[in-house]
Coordinates of C-alpha atoms in Angstrom, one line a residue:
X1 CA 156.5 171.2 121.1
X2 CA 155.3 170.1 124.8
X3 CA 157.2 171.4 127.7
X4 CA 157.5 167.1 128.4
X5 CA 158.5 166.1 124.7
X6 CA 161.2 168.9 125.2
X7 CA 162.6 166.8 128.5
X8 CA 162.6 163.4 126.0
X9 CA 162.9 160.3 127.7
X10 CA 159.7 158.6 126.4
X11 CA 160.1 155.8 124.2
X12 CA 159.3 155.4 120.5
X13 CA 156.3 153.5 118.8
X14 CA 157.5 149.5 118.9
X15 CA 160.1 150.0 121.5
X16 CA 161.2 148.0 124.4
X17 CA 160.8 149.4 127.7
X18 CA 161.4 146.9 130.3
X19 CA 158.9 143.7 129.6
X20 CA 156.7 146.4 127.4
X21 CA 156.5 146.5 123.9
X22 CA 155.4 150.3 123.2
X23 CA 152.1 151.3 121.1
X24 CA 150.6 154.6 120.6
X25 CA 150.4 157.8 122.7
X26 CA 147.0 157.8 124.0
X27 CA 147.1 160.6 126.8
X28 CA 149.4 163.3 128.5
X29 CA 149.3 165.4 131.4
X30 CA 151.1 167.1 134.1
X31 CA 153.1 163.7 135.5
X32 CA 153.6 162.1 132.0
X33 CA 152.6 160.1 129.0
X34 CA 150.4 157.5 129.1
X35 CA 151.2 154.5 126.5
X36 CA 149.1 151.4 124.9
X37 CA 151.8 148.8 125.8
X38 CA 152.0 145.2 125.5
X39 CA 153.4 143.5 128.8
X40 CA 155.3 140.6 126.8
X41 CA 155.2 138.1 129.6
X42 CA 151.9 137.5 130.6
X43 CA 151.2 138.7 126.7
X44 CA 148.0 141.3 127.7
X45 CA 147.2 144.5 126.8
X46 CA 148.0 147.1 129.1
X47 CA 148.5 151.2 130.0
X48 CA 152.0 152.2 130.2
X49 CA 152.3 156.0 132.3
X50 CA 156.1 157.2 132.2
X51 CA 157.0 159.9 134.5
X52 CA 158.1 162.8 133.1
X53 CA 161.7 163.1 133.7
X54 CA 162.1 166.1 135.6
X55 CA 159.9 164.8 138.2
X56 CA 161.6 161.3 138.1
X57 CA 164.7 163.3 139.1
X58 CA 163.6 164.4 142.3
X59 CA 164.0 162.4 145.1
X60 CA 161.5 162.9 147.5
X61 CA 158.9 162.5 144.3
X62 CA 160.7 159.3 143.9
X63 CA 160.0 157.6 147.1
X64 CA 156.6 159.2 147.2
X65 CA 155.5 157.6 143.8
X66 CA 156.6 154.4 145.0
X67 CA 154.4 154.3 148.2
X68 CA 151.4 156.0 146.3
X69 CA 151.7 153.0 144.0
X70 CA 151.9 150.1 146.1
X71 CA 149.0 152.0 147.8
X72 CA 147.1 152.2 144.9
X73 CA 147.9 148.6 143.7
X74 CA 146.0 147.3 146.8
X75 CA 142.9 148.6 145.7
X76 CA 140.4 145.9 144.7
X77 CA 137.2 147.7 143.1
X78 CA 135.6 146.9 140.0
X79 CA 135.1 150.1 139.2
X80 CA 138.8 151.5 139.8
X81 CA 141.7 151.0 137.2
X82 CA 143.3 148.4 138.5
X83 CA 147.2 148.7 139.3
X84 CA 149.5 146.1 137.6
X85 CA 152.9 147.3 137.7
X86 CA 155.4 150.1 138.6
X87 CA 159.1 150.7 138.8
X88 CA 162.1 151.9 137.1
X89 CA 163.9 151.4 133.8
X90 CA 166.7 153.5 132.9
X91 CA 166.0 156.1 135.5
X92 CA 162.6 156.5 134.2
X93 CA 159.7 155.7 136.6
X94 CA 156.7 153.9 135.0
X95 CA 153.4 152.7 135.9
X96 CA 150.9 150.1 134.6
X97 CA 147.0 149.3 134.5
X98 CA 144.6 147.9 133.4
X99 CA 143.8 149.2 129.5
X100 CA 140.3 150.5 129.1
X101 CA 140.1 150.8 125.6
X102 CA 136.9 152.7 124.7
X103 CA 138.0 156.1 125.7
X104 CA 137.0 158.6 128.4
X105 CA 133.5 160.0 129.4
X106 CA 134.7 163.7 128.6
X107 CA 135.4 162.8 124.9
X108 CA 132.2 160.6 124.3
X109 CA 130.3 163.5 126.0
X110 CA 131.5 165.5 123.2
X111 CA 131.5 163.1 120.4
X112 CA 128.2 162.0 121.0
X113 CA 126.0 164.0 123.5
X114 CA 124.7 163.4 126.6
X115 CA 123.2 160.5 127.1
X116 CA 119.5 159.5 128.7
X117 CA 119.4 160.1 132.1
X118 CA 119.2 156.7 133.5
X119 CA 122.3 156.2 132.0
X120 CA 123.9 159.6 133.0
X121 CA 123.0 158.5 136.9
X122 CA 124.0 154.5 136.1
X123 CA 127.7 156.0 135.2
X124 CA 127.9 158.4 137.8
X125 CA 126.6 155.4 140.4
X126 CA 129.7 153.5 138.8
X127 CA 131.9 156.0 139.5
X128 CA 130.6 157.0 143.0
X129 CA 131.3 152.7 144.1
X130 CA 134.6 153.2 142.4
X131 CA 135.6 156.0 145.0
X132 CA 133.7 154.4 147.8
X133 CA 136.1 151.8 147.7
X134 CA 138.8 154.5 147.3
X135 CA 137.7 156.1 150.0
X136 CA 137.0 153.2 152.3
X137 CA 141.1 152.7 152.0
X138 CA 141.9 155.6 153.4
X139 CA 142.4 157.8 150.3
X140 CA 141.4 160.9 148.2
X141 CA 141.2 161.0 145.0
X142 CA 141.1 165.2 144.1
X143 CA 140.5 165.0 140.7
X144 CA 137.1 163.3 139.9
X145 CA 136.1 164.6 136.3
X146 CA 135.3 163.0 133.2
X147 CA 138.5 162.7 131.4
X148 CA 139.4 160.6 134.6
X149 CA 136.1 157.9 134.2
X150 CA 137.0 155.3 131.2
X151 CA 134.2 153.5 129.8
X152 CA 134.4 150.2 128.4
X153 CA 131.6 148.7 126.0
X154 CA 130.2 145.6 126.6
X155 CA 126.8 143.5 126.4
X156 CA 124.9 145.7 125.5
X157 CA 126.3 148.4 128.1
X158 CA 128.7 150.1 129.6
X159 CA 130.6 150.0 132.5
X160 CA 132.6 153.2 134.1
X161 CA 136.1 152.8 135.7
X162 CA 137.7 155.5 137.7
X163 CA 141.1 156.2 136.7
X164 CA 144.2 158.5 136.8
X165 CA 145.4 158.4 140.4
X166 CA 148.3 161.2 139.3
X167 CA 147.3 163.2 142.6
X168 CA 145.7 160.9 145.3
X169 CA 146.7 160.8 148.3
X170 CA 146.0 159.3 152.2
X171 CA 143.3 161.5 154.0
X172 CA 146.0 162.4 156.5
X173 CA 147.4 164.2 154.1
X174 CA 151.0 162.7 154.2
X175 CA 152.9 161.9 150.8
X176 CA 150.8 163.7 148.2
X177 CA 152.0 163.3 144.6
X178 CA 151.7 166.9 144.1
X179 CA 155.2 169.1 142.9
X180 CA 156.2 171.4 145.3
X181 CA 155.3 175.0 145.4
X182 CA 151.8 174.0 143.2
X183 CA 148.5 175.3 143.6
X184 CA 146.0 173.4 144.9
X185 CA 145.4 169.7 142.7
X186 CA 142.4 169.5 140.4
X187 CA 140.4 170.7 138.0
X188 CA 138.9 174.1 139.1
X189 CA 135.3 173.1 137.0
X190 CA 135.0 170.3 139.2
X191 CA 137.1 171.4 142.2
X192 CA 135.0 172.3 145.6
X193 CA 135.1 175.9 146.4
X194 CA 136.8 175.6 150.0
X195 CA 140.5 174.0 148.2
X196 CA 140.7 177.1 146.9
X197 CA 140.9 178.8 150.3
X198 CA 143.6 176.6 151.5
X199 CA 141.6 173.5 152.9
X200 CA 142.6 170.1 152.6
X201 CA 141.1 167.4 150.4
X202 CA 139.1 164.9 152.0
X203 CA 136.2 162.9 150.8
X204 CA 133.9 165.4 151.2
X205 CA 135.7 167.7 148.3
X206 CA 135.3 164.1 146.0
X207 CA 131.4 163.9 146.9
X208 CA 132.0 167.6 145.0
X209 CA 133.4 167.0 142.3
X210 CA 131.2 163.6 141.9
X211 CA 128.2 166.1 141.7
X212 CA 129.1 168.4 138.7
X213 CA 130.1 165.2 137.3
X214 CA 127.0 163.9 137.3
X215 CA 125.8 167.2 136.2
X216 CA 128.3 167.2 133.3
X217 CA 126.9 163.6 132.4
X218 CA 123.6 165.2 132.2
X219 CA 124.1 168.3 130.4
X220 CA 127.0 168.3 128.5
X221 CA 128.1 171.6 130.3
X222 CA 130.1 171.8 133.9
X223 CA 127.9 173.3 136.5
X224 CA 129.8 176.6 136.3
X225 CA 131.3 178.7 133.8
X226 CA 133.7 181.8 133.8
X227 CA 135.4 184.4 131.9
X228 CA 138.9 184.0 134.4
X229 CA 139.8 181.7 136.5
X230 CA 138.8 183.7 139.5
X231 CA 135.2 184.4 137.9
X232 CA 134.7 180.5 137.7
X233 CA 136.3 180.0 141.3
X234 CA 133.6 182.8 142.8
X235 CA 130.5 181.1 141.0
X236 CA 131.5 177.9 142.8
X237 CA 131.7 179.4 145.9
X238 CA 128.5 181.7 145.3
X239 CA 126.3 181.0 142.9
X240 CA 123.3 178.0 143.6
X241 CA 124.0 174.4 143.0
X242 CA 122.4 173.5 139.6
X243 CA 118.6 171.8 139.2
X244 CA 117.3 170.1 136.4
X245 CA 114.4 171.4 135.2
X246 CA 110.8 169.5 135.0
X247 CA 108.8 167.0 137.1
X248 CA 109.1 163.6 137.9
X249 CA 110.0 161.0 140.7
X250 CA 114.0 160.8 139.0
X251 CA 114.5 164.4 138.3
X252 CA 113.7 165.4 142.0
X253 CA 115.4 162.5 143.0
X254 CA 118.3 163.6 140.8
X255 CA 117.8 167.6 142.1
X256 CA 118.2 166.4 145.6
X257 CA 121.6 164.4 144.9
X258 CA 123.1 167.3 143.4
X259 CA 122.0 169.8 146.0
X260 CA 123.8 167.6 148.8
X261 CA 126.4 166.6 147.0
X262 CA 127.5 170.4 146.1
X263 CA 126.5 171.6 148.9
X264 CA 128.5 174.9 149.7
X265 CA 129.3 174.0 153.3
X266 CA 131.4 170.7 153.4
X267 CA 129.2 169.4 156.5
X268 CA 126.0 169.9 154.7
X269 CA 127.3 167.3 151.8
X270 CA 127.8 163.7 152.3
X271 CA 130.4 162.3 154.1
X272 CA 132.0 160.4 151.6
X273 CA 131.2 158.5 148.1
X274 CA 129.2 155.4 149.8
X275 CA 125.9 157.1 150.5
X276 CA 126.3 159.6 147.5
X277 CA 126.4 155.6 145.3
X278 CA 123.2 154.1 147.4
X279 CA 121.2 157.6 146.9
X280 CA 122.1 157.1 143.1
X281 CA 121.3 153.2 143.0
X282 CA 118.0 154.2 144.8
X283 CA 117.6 157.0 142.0
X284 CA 118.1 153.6 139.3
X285 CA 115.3 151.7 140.8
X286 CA 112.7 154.1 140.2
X287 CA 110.1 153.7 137.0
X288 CA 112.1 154.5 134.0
X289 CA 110.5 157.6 132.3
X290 CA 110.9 155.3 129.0
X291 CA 110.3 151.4 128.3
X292 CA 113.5 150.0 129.5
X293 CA 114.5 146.6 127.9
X294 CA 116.7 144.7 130.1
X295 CA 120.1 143.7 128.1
X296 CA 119.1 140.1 127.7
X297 CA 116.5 140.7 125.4
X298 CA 118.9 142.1 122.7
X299 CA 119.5 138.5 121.8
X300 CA 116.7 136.5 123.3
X301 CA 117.1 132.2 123.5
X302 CA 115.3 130.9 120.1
X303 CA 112.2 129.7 119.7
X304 CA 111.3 126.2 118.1
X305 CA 113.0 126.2 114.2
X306 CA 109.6 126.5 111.8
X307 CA 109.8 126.1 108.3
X308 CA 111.1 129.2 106.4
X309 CA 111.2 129.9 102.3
X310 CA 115.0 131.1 101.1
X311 CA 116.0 134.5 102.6
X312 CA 113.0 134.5 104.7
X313 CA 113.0 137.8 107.1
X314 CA 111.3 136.3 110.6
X315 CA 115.1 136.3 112.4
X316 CA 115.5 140.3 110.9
X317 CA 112.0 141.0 112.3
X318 CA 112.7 139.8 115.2
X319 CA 116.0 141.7 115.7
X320 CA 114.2 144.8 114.3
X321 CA 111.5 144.6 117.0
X322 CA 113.9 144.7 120.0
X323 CA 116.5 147.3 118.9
X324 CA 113.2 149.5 118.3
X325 CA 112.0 148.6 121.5
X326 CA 115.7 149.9 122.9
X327 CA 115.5 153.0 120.6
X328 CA 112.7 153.6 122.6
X329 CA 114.8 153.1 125.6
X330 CA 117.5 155.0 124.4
X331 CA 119.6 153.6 127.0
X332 CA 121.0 150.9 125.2
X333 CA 121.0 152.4 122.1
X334 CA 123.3 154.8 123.4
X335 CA 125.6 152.3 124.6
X336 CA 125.8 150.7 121.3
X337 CA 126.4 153.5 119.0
X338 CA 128.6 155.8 121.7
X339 CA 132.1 154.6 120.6
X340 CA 131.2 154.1 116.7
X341 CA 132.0 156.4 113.9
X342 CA 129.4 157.5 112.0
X343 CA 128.6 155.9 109.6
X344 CA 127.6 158.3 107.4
X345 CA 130.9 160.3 107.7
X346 CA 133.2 157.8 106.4
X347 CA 133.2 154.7 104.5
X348 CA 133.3 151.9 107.1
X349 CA 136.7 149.5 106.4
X350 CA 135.9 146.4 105.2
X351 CA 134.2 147.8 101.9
X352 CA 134.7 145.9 98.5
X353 CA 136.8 148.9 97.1
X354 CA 136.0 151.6 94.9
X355 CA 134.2 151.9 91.4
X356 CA 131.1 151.1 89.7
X357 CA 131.4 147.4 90.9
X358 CA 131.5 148.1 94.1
X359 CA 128.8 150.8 94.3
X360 CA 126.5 148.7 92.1
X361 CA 126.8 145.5 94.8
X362 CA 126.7 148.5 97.6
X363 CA 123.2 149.3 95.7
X364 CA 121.9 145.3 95.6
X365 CA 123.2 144.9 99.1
X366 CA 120.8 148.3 100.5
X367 CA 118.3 147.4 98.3
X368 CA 118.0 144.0 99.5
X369 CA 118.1 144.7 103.2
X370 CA 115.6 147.5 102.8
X371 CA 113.4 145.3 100.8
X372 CA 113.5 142.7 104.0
X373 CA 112.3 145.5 106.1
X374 CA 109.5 146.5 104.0
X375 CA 108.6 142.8 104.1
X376 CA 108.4 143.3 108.1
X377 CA 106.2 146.3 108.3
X378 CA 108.1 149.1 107.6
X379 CA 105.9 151.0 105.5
X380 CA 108.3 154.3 105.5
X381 CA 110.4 153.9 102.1
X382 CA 112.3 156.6 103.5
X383 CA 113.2 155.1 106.9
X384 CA 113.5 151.6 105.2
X385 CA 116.0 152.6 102.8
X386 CA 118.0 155.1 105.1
X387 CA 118.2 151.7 107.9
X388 CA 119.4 149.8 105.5
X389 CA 122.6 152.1 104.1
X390 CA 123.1 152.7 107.6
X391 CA 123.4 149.5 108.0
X392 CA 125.5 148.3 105.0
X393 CA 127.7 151.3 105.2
X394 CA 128.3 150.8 108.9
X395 CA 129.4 147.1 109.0
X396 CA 130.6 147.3 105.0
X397 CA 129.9 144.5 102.8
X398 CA 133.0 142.6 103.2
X399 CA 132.4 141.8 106.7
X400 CA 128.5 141.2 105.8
X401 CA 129.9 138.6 103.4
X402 CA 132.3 137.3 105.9
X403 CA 129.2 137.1 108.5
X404 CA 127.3 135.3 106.3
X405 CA 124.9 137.9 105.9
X406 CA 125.1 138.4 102.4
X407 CA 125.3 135.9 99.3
X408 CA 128.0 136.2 96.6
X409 CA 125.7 138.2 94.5
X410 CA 125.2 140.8 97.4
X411 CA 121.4 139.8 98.7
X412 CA 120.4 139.5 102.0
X413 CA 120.5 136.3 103.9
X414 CA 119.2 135.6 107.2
X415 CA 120.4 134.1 109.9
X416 CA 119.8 133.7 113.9
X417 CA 120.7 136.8 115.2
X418 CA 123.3 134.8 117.3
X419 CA 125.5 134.4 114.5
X420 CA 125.6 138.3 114.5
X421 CA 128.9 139.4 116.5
X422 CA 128.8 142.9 118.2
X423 CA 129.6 144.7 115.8
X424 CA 127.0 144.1 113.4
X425 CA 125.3 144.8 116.0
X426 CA 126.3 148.2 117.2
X427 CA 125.7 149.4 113.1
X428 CA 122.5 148.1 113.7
X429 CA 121.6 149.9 116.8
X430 CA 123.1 153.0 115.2
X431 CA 121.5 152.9 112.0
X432 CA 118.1 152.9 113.8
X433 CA 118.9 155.3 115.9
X434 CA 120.7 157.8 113.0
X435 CA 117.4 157.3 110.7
X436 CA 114.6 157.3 113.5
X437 CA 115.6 159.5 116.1
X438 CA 116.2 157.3 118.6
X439 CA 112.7 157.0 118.5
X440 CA 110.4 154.5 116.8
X441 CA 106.1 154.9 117.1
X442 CA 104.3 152.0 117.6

């Protein structure tokens, strides 16, 4: 048991607290847990962080939280979690944001790899506006890492919030959040060398930690590693800021971010976050090193109807062409498929149930899709037939039926590719990826 579910205090599944009906425990750290919630008057979705109690008891920590969040509630960024609510219910402090539902860049890192690197500079460019505009209200953030960027999927992409304000504070250093008698706030993978020593966080110590982030984003691996505390602290301090290796307008451009950005001496990096975000938007405008298919072409406007036979597969080819041309691109693949099970791991809900019956219209269902892709030039059996369980198995026939996609003896039917909703989509994109690679040869 939890030092913080051995203080109690936090409400149950379904409860009441205040206006906010109580969901599921989605995080937990060091000031409290961190609730879905639904705020019953304006009847929207919303994140729910009780304080533990022991720090709710203390009074300065009191008045403190209650400046930090009217602080934070004035910040107006579209890439910062947005402040809703705070106050008091039962002696319990609470605060509430906005609800990112489609988790946090540290666990999609892990569930699903690193992704391309425009992408890996895109998120951290989201993240560095995000704490420009934190930074251009006067405050620091001190704990920029990817468990604290949440990603939400949409259009084809994704878009990067900066969250968990537990420890900011105003640059003048009055009224930190932090208990007394801690050691210095942060994460030491991501925390600049000189807070160790006693300095004080300003945005130059954010531009740090916004640099191994980006080199997390990358990699998959913080910048530095050690087998203490101590050993991890003196690589920081001593050993050279990371380069990727190879040539290439955006991995030099990318070298030369992270070399200022982690730079050792705090007046050698930049000031703050809003050069660090132009250097990386710059980085975005150079020649992708892959064909790059803007997000509008997922779903492009239809052509002029032309006559088609029963169950023809001209709308299929079409869709097939442009999610190969983003496999190619990886980019957008990746923002389809991040959040997704795969498909292959478990059955996808939805399914017709089990039995012969169900595997048998499981079987006329793949057969019939593969068949429509072999139709379109697919000449790989193999790739043909894998797409296409991908596929079924990923949305599950139910919902294929539902859709439209699928008659009532379980063959294919085609339709506009607008009738598709997202996530029909996203099996899609995954299934091509899963089968080809990510990578489809002309």
């Amino acid at each position: 048991m939890t030092d913080q579910a051995e203080d109690g205090g936090y409400p149950e599944l379904g409860e009441r607290f205040g206006p906010y009906s109580v969901g599921a425990r989605i995080g937990a750290g060091g000031m409290g847990w961190v609730f879905e919630a639904l705020d019953t008057r304006l009847h929207r979705q919303v994140a729910l962080k009780i304080i533990t109690p022991r720090l709710a008891q203390d009074e300065d920590f009191r008045a403190r939280f209650v400046r930090e969040a009217q602080a934070q509630a004035s910040l107006d960024s579209p890439h910062v979690v947005h402040v809703y609510d705070h106050g008091e219910v039962d002696g319990r402090l609470y605060l509430v944001t906005q609800h990112v539902p489609d988790g946090d860049l540290a666990g999609q890192l892990r569930a699903r790899g690193v992704p391309p690197r425009e992408a890996a500079v895109d998120i951290a460019a989201q993240v560095a506006a995000g704490l420009a505009d934190v930074h251009a209200a006067g405050f620091v953030h001190r704990d920029v890492k990817p468990a604290n960027v949440l990603l939400r999927r949409r259009d084809g992409g994704v878009t990067a919030y900066l969250g968990d304000f537990g420890i900011v504070r105003p640059t003048d250093g009055a009224h930190a959040l932090t208990a007394a008698g801690a050691t210095a706030p942060g994460t030491p993978d991501y925390m600049a060398p000189e807070l160790h020593d006693g300095a004080q966080a300003d945005p130059r110590t954010d531009v740090y930690s916004l640099g191994c982030l980006l080199w997390t984003t990358l990699t998959g691996e913080a910048p530095y590693s050690g087998s203490s505390e101590w050993a991890l602290v003196t690589a920081h301090r001593e050993q050279p800021v990371p380069q990727l290796p190879g040539e290439g307008a955006l991995v030099e451009g990318i070298n030369r971010v992270l070399a200022r950005a982690m730079a050792k001496d705090p007046a050698e990096r930049y000031a703050d976050a809003t050069p660090l975000r132009d250097d990386l938007r710059d980085l975005l405008r150079l020649p992708a090193e892959g064909h790059v298919v803007p997000v509008e072409a997922v779903d492009p406007p239809p052509a002029d109807p032309l006559p088609a036979p029963p169950h023809a597969r001209r709308r299929l080819a079409a869709l097939v062409a442009v999610l190969a041309a983003l496999a190619v691109a990886a980019v957008v693949v990746w923002a389809l498929t991040w959040g997704d099970d795969d498909p292959a791991a478990e059955p996808a809900s939805g399914g017709t149930g089990s039995g012969a019956v169900a595997e048998l219209d499981r079987g006329t269902a793949v057969a019939s899709v593969a068949a429509a892709f072999a139709e379109q030039g697919i000449d790989d059996r193999d790739l043909a037939t894998c797409m296409a369980e991908h596929w079924v198995d990923g949305t599950g026939l139910e919902q294929m039926r539902a859709e439209g996609f699928l008659d009532e003896e379980s063959s294919f039917v085609d339709l506009p590719s607008t009738e598709m909703p997202e996530e029909m989509r996203a099996a899609f994109g995954a299934a091509l990826a899963s089968c080809s690679g990510g990578v489809v040869e002309d």
